[in-house]
Amino acid sequence: MLQKIGIGVLVSGSGSNLQSIIDHIENGTLDAEIRVVLSNNPEAYALERCRKHRIPATVVDHRQFSSREEFDRRVIEILKTSGVDLVVMAGFMRILSPEFFRAFPRKILNIHPALLPAFPGTHVQQKAVEYGVKFSGCTVHFADEGVDTGPIIIQAVVPVREDDTADDLAARILKEEHRIYPQAIQYYAEGRIEIEGRKVRIRCDRRMEDIALHNPPLTRF
Ligand code: GAR
C-alpha cells in the first residue's frame, strides 16, 4: 500500500484541473490526498467544487496584501500547517516569489496550456492560433523562478485545426490537461521522478513509441 502524498492545490478560476484531480482521487487512480485548496480569487468556481466534495478551501485574496512577498508568506504558512508535501498550481494566475521556492524546493508543479518552451505566459491558445502552429498541447513542469521555465515532466500534443478559434483549441488542450496532471502527480507520489539539471527522468517500464505526427496528414510520403 502506497503512502498517500498530501497535496495543496492553488487555483484562481474555474478549477476544472482541480476537478480532474478530485475525480481521480475519488475513483482510486491517484494516490493523493488534497489537504487544502487555496484561491487568491474569492469568486473562483473552484471553491464551489471544494464545497461539493467537502475539501478544505481557503481564500487568500492577494488584493488585501501590500506586497507579493506578504501574500506568499501567508500562502506558505497555510500550506505548511496543512501538512502539504507537494504544491500543485492548477490555473493559478500569480507569479510566486523566491521565498516560495525556498519553502518548497522542487515540490511545486504547474500546468501550462502550450508545448513549452513555446508560448509561455498568458493567452497562449490565442497566440498559438495566430502564429499558425500545426500542433500545440500542454505541459506539466516543476515551477521555478522563471515564467513557465522549469523542468518538464510530461507533455501532451494536440493538432491545431485550420478553422480553430482560441476557444476551440483551449477546449481540446484542456481535455488532455485533465489526463496528464493526475498522471504527473501519480508519478510523483510513486517516487518515480528524478531531476537532473533541466531533465526529468521518469522511472517507468513503458517507453514512448517512435511515432511521428503530421498535420496536415501526409497523402503520399
Ligand atoms: C488551464 O488551461 C491551465 O493550463 C491554465 O489555466 C487554465 C485553468 O483552467 N493555466 C495557465 O495558463 C497558467 N499560466 P482550470 O481553472 O479549469 O483548471
mmCIF file of N, CA and C in Angstrom, residues 5 9 11 28 52 55 62 68 73 75-76 100 110 112 121-122 131 136 138 143 145 150 170 188-189 202 214:
data_model
loop_
_atom_site.group_PDB
_atom_site.id
_atom_site.type_symbol
_atom_site.label_atom_id
_atom_site.label_comp_id
_atom_site.label_asym_id
_atom_site.label_seq_id
_atom_site.Cartn_x
_atom_site.Cartn_y
_atom_site.Cartn_z
ATOM 1 N N ILE A 5 0.416 10.926 -0.798
ATOM 2 C CA ILE A 5 1.046 12.234 -0.578
ATOM 3 C C ILE A 5 -0.047 13.277 -0.333
ATOM 4 N N VAL A 9 -3.544 22.503 -3.449
ATOM 5 C CA VAL A 9 -3.826 22.939 -4.818
ATOM 6 C C VAL A 9 -4.091 24.440 -4.824
ATOM 7 N N VAL A 11 -5.433 27.652 -6.896
ATOM 8 C CA VAL A 11 -6.353 27.921 -8.013
ATOM 9 C C VAL A 11 -6.679 29.415 -8.084
ATOM 10 N N GLY A 28 -9.878 6.254 -7.214
ATOM 11 C CA GLY A 28 -8.781 5.382 -6.781
ATOM 12 C C GLY A 28 -7.599 5.299 -7.727
ATOM 13 N N LYS A 52 -18.699 21.099 -2.730
ATOM 14 C CA LYS A 52 -19.417 19.887 -3.152
ATOM 15 C C LYS A 52 -18.719 18.615 -2.693
ATOM 16 N N ILE A 55 -13.940 19.468 0.574
ATOM 17 C CA ILE A 55 -12.486 19.633 0.611
ATOM 18 C C ILE A 55 -12.183 20.979 1.266
ATOM 19 N N HIS A 62 -5.224 38.269 -2.838
ATOM 20 C CA HIS A 62 -3.943 38.991 -2.982
ATOM 21 C C HIS A 62 -4.111 40.502 -2.856
ATOM 22 N N ARG A 68 3.774 41.197 -2.844
ATOM 23 C CA ARG A 68 3.750 39.802 -3.283
ATOM 24 C C ARG A 68 4.307 38.890 -2.184
ATOM 25 N N ARG A 73 3.895 34.711 1.832
ATOM 26 C CA ARG A 73 4.174 34.224 3.194
ATOM 27 C C ARG A 73 2.925 33.611 3.830
ATOM 28 N N VAL A 75 0.357 32.335 2.186
ATOM 29 C CA VAL A 75 0.039 31.085 1.480
ATOM 30 C C VAL A 75 0.964 29.962 1.965
ATOM 31 N N ILE A 76 2.246 30.260 2.093
ATOM 32 C CA ILE A 76 3.215 29.250 2.560
ATOM 33 C C ILE A 76 2.814 28.752 3.948
ATOM 34 N N PHE A 100 8.954 31.380 -1.932
ATOM 35 C CA PHE A 100 8.087 30.216 -2.136
ATOM 36 C C PHE A 100 8.908 29.004 -2.550
ATOM 37 N N ASN A 110 3.346 22.882 -11.981
ATOM 38 C CA ASN A 110 2.459 23.807 -12.690
ATOM 39 C C ASN A 110 1.987 23.135 -13.979
ATOM 40 N N HIS A 112 0.591 24.132 -17.875
ATOM 41 C CA HIS A 112 0.560 25.265 -18.800
ATOM 42 C C HIS A 112 -0.062 24.802 -20.121
ATOM 43 N N GLY A 121 3.639 32.229 -20.662
ATOM 44 C CA GLY A 121 2.859 33.432 -20.322
ATOM 45 C C GLY A 121 1.364 33.217 -20.428
ATOM 46 N N THR A 122 0.667 34.272 -20.855
ATOM 47 C CA THR A 122 -0.807 34.226 -20.844
ATOM 48 C C THR A 122 -1.380 34.286 -22.272
ATOM 49 N N TYR A 131 -0.161 32.361 -34.493
ATOM 50 C CA TYR A 131 1.175 32.062 -35.035
ATOM 51 C C TYR A 131 1.089 31.091 -36.199
ATOM 52 N N SER A 136 -0.263 22.042 -30.908
ATOM 53 C CA SER A 136 0.010 22.662 -29.618
ATOM 54 C C SER A 136 -0.233 21.581 -28.562
ATOM 55 N N CYS A 138 -0.139 20.697 -24.010
ATOM 56 C CA CYS A 138 0.000 21.164 -22.630
ATOM 57 C C CYS A 138 1.215 20.515 -21.988
ATOM 58 N N ALA A 143 7.743 24.057 -11.193
ATOM 59 C CA ALA A 143 7.835 25.511 -11.271
ATOM 60 C C ALA A 143 9.199 25.947 -10.743
ATOM 61 N N GLU A 145 11.842 29.857 -10.681
ATOM 62 C CA GLU A 145 11.643 31.302 -10.535
ATOM 63 C C GLU A 145 11.343 32.021 -11.851
ATOM 64 N N GLY A 150 10.452 25.884 -15.771
ATOM 65 C CA GLY A 150 11.037 24.779 -15.002
ATOM 66 C C GLY A 150 11.074 23.459 -15.753
ATOM 67 N N ALA A 170 -8.373 25.754 -26.912
ATOM 68 C CA ALA A 170 -8.285 25.660 -25.439
ATOM 69 C C ALA A 170 -9.047 24.439 -24.928
ATOM 70 N N TYR A 188 4.836 11.353 -9.258
ATOM 71 C CA TYR A 188 5.499 11.959 -8.088
ATOM 72 C C TYR A 188 5.197 11.128 -6.840
ATOM 73 N N ALA A 189 3.925 10.762 -6.679
ATOM 74 C CA ALA A 189 3.508 10.008 -5.485
ATOM 75 C C ALA A 189 4.228 8.668 -5.411
ATOM 76 N N ILE A 202 11.636 9.782 -15.773
ATOM 77 C CA ILE A 202 10.548 9.064 -15.113
ATOM 78 C C ILE A 202 10.910 7.581 -15.113
ATOM 79 N N HIS A 214 1.701 14.099 -38.137
ATOM 80 C CA HIS A 214 1.758 15.073 -39.228
ATOM 81 C C HIS A 214 0.428 15.796 -39.312
#
